[in-house]
Coordinates of C-alpha atoms and ligand atoms in Angstrom, one line a residue:
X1 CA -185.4 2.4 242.9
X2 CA -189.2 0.4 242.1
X3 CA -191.5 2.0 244.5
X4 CA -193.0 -1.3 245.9
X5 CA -190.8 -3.4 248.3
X6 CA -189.1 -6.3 246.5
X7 CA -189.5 -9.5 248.2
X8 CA -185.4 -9.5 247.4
X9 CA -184.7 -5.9 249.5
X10 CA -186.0 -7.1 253.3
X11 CA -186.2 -4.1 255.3
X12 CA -182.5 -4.9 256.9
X13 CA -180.6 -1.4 256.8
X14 CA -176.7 -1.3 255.8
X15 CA -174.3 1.0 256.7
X16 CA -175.2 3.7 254.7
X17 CA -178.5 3.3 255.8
X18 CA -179.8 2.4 252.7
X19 CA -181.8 -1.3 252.2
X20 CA -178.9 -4.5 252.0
X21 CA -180.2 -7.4 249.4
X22 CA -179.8 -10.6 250.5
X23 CA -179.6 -12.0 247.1
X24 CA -175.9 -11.0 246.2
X25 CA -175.4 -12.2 242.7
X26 CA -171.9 -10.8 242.6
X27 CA -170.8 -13.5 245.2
X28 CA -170.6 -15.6 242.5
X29 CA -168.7 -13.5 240.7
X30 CA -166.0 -12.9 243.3
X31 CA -162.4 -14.9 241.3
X32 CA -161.8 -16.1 238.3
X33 CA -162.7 -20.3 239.5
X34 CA -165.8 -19.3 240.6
X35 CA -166.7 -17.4 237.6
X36 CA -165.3 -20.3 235.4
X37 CA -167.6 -22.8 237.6
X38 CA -170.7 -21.2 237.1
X39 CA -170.2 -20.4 233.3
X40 CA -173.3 -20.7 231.1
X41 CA -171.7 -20.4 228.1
X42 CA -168.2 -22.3 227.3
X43 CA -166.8 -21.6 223.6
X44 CA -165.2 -24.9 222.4
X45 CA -162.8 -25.2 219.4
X46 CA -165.2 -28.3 219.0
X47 CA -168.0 -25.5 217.6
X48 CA -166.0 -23.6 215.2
X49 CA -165.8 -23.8 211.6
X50 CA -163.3 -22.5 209.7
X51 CA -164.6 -21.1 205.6
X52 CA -161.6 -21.4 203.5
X53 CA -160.9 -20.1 199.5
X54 CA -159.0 -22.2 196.9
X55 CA -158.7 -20.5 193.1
X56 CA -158.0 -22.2 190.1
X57 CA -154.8 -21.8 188.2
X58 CA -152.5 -19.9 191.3
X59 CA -149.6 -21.6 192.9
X60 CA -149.3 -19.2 195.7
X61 CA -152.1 -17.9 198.5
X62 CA -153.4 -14.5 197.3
X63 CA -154.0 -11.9 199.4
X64 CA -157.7 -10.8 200.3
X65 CA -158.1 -6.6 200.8
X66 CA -161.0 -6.2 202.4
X67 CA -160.8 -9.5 204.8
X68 CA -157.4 -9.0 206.3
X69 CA -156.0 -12.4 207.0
X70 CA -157.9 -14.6 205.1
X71 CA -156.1 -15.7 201.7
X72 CA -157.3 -17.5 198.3
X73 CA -155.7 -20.7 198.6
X74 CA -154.2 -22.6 196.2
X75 CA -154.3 -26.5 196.0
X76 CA -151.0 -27.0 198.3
X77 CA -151.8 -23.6 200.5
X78 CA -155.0 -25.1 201.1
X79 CA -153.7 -28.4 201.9
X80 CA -151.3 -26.8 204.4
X81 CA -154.2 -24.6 206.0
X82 CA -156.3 -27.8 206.5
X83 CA -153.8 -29.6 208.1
X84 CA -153.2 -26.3 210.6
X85 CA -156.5 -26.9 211.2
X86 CA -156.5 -29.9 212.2
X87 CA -153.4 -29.4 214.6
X88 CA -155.8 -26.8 215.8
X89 CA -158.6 -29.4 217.1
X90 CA -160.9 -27.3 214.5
X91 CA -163.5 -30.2 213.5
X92 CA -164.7 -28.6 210.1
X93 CA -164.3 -26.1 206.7
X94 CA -166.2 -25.0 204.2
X95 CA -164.5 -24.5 200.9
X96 CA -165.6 -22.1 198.2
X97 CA -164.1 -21.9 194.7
X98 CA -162.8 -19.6 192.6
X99 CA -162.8 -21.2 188.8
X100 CA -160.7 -20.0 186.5
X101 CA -163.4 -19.6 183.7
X102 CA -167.3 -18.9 184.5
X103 CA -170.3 -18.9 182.2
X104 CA -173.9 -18.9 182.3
X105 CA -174.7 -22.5 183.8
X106 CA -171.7 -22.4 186.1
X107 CA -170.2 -25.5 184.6
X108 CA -167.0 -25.9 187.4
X109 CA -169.5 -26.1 190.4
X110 CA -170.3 -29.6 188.9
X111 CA -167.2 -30.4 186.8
X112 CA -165.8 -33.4 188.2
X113 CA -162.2 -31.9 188.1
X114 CA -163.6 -28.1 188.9
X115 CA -162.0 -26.4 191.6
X116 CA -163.8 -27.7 194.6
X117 CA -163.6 -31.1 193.7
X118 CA -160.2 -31.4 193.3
X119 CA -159.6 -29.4 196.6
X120 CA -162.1 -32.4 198.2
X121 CA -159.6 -35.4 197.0
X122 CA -156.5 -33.9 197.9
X123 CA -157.9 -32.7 201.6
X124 CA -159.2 -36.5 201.7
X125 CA -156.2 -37.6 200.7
X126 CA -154.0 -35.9 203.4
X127 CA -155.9 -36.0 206.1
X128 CA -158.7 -38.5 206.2
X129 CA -161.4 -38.4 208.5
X130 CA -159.2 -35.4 210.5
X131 CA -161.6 -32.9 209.5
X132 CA -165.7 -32.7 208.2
X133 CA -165.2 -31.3 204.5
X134 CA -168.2 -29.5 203.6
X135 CA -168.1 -27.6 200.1
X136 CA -170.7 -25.0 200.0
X137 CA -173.1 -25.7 197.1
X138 CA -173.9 -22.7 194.9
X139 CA -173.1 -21.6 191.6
X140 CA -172.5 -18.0 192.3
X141 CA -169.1 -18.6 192.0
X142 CA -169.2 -20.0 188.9
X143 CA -171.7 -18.2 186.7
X144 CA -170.5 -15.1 184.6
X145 CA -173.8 -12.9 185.5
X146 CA -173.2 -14.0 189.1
X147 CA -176.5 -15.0 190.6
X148 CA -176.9 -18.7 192.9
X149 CA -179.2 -19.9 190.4
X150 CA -179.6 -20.0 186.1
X151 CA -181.5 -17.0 184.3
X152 CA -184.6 -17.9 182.4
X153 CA -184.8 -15.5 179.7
X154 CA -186.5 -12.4 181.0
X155 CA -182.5 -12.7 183.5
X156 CA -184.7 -13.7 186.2
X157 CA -183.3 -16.8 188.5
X158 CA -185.3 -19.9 187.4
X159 CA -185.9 -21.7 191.1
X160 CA -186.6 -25.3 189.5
X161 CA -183.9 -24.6 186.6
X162 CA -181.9 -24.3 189.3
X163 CA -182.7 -27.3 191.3
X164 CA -181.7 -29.4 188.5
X165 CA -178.0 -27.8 188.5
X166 CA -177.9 -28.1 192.4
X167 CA -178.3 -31.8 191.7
X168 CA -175.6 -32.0 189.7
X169 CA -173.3 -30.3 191.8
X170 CA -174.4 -32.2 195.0
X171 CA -173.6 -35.7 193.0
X172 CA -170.1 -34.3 192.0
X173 CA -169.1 -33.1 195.5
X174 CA -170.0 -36.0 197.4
X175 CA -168.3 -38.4 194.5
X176 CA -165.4 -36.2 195.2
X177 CA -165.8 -36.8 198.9
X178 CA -167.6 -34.5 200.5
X179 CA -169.1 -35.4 204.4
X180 CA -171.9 -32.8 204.2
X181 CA -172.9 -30.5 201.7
X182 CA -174.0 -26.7 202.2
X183 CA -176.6 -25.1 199.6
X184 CA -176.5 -21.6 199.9
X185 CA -179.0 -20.6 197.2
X186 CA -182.1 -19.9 198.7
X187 CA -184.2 -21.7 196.1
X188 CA -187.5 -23.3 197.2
X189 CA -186.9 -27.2 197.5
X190 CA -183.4 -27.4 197.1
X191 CA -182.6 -29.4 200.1
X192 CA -185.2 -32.1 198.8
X193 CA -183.9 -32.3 195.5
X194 CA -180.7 -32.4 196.9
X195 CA -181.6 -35.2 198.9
X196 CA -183.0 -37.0 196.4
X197 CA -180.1 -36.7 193.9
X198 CA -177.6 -38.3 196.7
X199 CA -179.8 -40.8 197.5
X200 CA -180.2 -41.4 193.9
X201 CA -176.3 -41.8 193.0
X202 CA -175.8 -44.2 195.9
X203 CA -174.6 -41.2 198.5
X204 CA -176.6 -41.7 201.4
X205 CA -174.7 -41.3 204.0
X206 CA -173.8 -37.4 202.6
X207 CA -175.9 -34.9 204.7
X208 CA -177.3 -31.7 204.4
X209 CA -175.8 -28.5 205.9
X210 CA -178.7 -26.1 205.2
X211 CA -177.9 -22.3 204.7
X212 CA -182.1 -22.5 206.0
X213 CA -182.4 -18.7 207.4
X214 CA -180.3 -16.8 204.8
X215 CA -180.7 -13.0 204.6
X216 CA -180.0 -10.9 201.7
X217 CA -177.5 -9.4 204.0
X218 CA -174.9 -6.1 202.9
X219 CA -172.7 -7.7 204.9
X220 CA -171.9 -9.9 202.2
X221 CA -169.2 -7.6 200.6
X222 CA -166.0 -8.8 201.5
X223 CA -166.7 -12.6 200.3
X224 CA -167.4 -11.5 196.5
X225 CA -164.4 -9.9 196.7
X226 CA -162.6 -13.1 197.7
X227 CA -164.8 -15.1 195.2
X228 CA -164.6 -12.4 192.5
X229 CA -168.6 -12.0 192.2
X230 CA -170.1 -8.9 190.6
X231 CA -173.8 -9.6 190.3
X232 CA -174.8 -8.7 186.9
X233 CA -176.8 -5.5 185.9
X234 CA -175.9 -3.9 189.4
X235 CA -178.8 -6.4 190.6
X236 CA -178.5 -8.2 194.0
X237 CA -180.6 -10.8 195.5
X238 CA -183.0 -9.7 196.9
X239 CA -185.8 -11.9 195.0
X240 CA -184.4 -15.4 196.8
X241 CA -182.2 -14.3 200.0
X242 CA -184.7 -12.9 203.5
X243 CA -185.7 -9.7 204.0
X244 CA -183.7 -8.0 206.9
X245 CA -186.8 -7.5 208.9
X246 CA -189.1 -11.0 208.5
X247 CA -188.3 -13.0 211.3
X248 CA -191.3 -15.5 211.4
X249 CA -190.4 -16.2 207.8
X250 CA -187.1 -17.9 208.7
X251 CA -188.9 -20.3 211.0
X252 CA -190.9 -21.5 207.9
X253 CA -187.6 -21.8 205.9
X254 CA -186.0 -23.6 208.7
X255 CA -188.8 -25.9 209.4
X256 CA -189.0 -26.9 205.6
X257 CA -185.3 -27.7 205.1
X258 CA -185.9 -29.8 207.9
X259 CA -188.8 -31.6 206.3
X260 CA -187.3 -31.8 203.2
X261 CA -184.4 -33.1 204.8
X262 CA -182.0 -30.8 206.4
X263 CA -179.1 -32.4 208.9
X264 CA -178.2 -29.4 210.5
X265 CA -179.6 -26.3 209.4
X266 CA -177.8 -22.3 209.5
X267 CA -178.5 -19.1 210.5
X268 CA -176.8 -16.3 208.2
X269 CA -175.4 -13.4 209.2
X270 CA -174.9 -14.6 213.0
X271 CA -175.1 -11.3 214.7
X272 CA -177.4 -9.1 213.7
X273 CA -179.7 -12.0 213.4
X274 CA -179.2 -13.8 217.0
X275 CA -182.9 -12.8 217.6
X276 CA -183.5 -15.6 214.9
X277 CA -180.6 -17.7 216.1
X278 CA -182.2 -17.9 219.4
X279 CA -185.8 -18.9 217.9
X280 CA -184.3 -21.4 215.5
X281 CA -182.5 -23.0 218.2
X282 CA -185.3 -23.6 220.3
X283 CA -187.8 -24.7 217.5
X284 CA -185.6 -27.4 215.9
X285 CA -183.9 -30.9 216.9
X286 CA -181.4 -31.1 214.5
X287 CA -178.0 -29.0 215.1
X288 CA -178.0 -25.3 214.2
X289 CA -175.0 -23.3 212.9
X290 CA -174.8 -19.5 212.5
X291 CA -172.3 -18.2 209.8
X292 CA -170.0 -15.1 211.2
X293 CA -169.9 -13.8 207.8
X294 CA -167.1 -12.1 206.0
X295 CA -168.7 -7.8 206.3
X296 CA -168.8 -9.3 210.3
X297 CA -165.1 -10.1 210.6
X298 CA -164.1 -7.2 208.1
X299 CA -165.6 -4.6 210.3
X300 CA -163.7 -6.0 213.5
X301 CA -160.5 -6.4 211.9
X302 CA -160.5 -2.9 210.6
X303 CA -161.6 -1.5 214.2
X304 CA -158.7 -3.4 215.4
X305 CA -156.2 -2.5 213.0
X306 CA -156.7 1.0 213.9
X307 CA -156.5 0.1 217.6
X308 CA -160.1 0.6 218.8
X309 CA -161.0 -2.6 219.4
X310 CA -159.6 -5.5 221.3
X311 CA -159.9 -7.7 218.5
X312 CA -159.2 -11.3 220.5
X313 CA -161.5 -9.6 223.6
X314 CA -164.4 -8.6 221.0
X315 CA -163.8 -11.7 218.8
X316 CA -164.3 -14.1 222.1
X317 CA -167.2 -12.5 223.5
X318 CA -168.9 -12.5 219.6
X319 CA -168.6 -15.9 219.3
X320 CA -169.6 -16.4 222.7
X321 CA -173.1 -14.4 222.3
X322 CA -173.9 -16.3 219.0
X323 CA -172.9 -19.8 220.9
X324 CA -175.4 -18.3 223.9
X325 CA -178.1 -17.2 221.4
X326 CA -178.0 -21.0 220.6
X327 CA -175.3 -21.7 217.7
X328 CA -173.6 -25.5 218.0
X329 CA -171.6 -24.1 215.9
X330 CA -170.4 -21.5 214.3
X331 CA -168.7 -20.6 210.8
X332 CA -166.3 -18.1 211.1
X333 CA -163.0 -16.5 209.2
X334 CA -161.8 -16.3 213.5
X335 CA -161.6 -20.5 213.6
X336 CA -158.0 -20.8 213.9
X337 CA -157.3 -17.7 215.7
X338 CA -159.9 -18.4 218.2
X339 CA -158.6 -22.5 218.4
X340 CA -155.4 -20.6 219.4
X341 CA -156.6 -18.6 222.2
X342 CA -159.0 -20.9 223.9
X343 CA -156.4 -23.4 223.7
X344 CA -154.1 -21.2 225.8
X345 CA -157.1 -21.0 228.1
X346 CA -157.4 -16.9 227.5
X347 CA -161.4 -16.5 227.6
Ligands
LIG401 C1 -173.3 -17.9 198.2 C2 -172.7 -17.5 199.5 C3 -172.4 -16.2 199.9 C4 -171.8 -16.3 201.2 C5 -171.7 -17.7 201.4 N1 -172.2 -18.4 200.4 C6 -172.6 -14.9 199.3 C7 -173.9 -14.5 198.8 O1 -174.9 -15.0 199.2 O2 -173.9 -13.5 198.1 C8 -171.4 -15.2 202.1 C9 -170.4 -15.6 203.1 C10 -169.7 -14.4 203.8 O3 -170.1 -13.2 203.6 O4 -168.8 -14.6 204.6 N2 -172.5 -18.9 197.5

């Protein structure tokens, strides 16, 4: 008990002798319609993302170990998950590509028939305007030495190198018919030059979903093993991804994607970052997403597959506290799961 009187705790007497508050807050709490009525925070299928996989050269889905659930697609799998989707009422994916072949430029990010870009006609083609197609734009994927960017020759990643590629990659996505594309590469400028190359090739009216507050995160571990990236030389990327601990330094990325450009602009991970989430949200005017990455859902599913988790009760209230920290919307391997069980009204 404070040792002052609190102008909440009058000096009425219960029962038990001790003070009564007059402001109950559980009144408010009391059933299930008034709890639902005075709900701050409402998850909607409207904010969820769903990230999907789609590998060259496989005509069935394949299995990923260490993100239980989640499959490389092939072309028709991926098709088929789209359209699920859609059913769903999920508004969005973002694909990633697994090419068949990878060198030092990443060629298939920008090969007009690579991976990705076949994956955007055929989604087109089957469904239309049914869901946002938004290829993430990187070429770790696609480079044998597995960095986001080209290696000058000392192996380091060459920012304005890089730029040039991103370009490239941007043109051949949105010709392939992207609505929004997602760099993901951390390198200074790349949401201008991005800009600029749409702009350029007649693509105007493709935005820019910028991964703006990106992390150089361990939680990334799961998602190179469903894009089969081994970053070369046992190096990482630490010299263009954020430092765990700067948080001032992701307002200054977000607030230059957003100068440079930026539609909507991403916070990555989403959880242990929802300190950043919050300060992005309430800096910016354009939308903000958070990305529920893959080391996120891995480490639920696993808790839950050996039972000591709830995983739809701690999978709800997750993507609850990253909407509440400020997240329109939210990237997540949970999308269709979660589009199940709010549409059976279980929250
Ligand atoms: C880079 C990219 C990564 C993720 C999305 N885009 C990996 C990385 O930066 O190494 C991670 C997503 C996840 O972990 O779910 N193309």
């Amino acid at each position: 008990m404070a040792d002052a009187p609190s102008p909440h705790l009058p000096g009425r007497l219960g029962s038990t002798g001790l003070p009564v508050p007059s402001r109950r807050l559980r009144r408010l709490r009391r059933t299930p319609t008034l709890r639902r009525m005075v709900s701050e925070t409402r998850l909607s299928v409207d904010d969820l993302v769903a990230p999907l996989f789609v590998r060259e050269g496989i005509d069935a889905p394949v299995p990923i170990p260490s993100l239980p659930g989640v499959f490389q697609h092939s072309q028709a799998s991926l098709v088929a998950e789209a359209k699920r989707l859609a059913s769903l009422g999920v508004p969005a994916v973002v694909l990633f590509g697994i090419p068949e072949q990878k060198d030092a430029e990443g060629s298939g990010a920008s090969d007009p028939d690579g991976v990705v870009q076949v994956a955007l006609r055929q989604l087109r083609d089957a469904l239309g305007d049914q869901l946002v197609l938004i290829p993430d734009l990187c070429l770790d994927e696609y480079t044998d030495h597995g960095h986001c960017g080209l290696l000058d020759a000392r192996g380091r990643v060459d920012n304005d190198a890089t730029l040039a590629r991103y370009a490239e990659v941007a043109i051949a996505q949105a010709e392939a018919g992207a609505d929004l594309v997602a760099p993901s590469g951390m390198m200074d400028g790349q949401v201008a030059a991005i800009r600029a190359a749409l702009d350029g090739a007649s693509q105007p009216e493709v935005g820019i979903l910028a991964y703006a507050a990106k992390y150089a995160s361990a939680l990334y571990g799961p998602f190179r093993d469903a894009v089969d990236v081994t970053i070369a030389d046992g190096g990482d990327r630490r010299a263009y991804q954020q430092d765990a601990g700067n948080r001032r330094e992701a307002l200054a990325e977000v607030r230059l994607d957003v100068a440079e450009g930026a539609d909507l602009v991403m916070v990555k991970p989403a959880t242990l970052y929802l300190d950043v989430l919050s300060e992005v949200a309430a800096e910016v005017e354009v939308p903000v997403a958070a990305y529920h990455v893959s080391g996120e859902y891995a480490m639920l599913a696993a808790a839950a597959e050996r039972g000591w988790l709830d995983r739809q009760a701690v999978a709800l209230e997750t993507l609850t506290s990253i909407k509440r920290a400020g997240a329109d919307l939210i990237l997540t391997y949970l999308a269709a799961e979660a589009a199940e069980w709010l549409d059976r009204g279980s929250r």
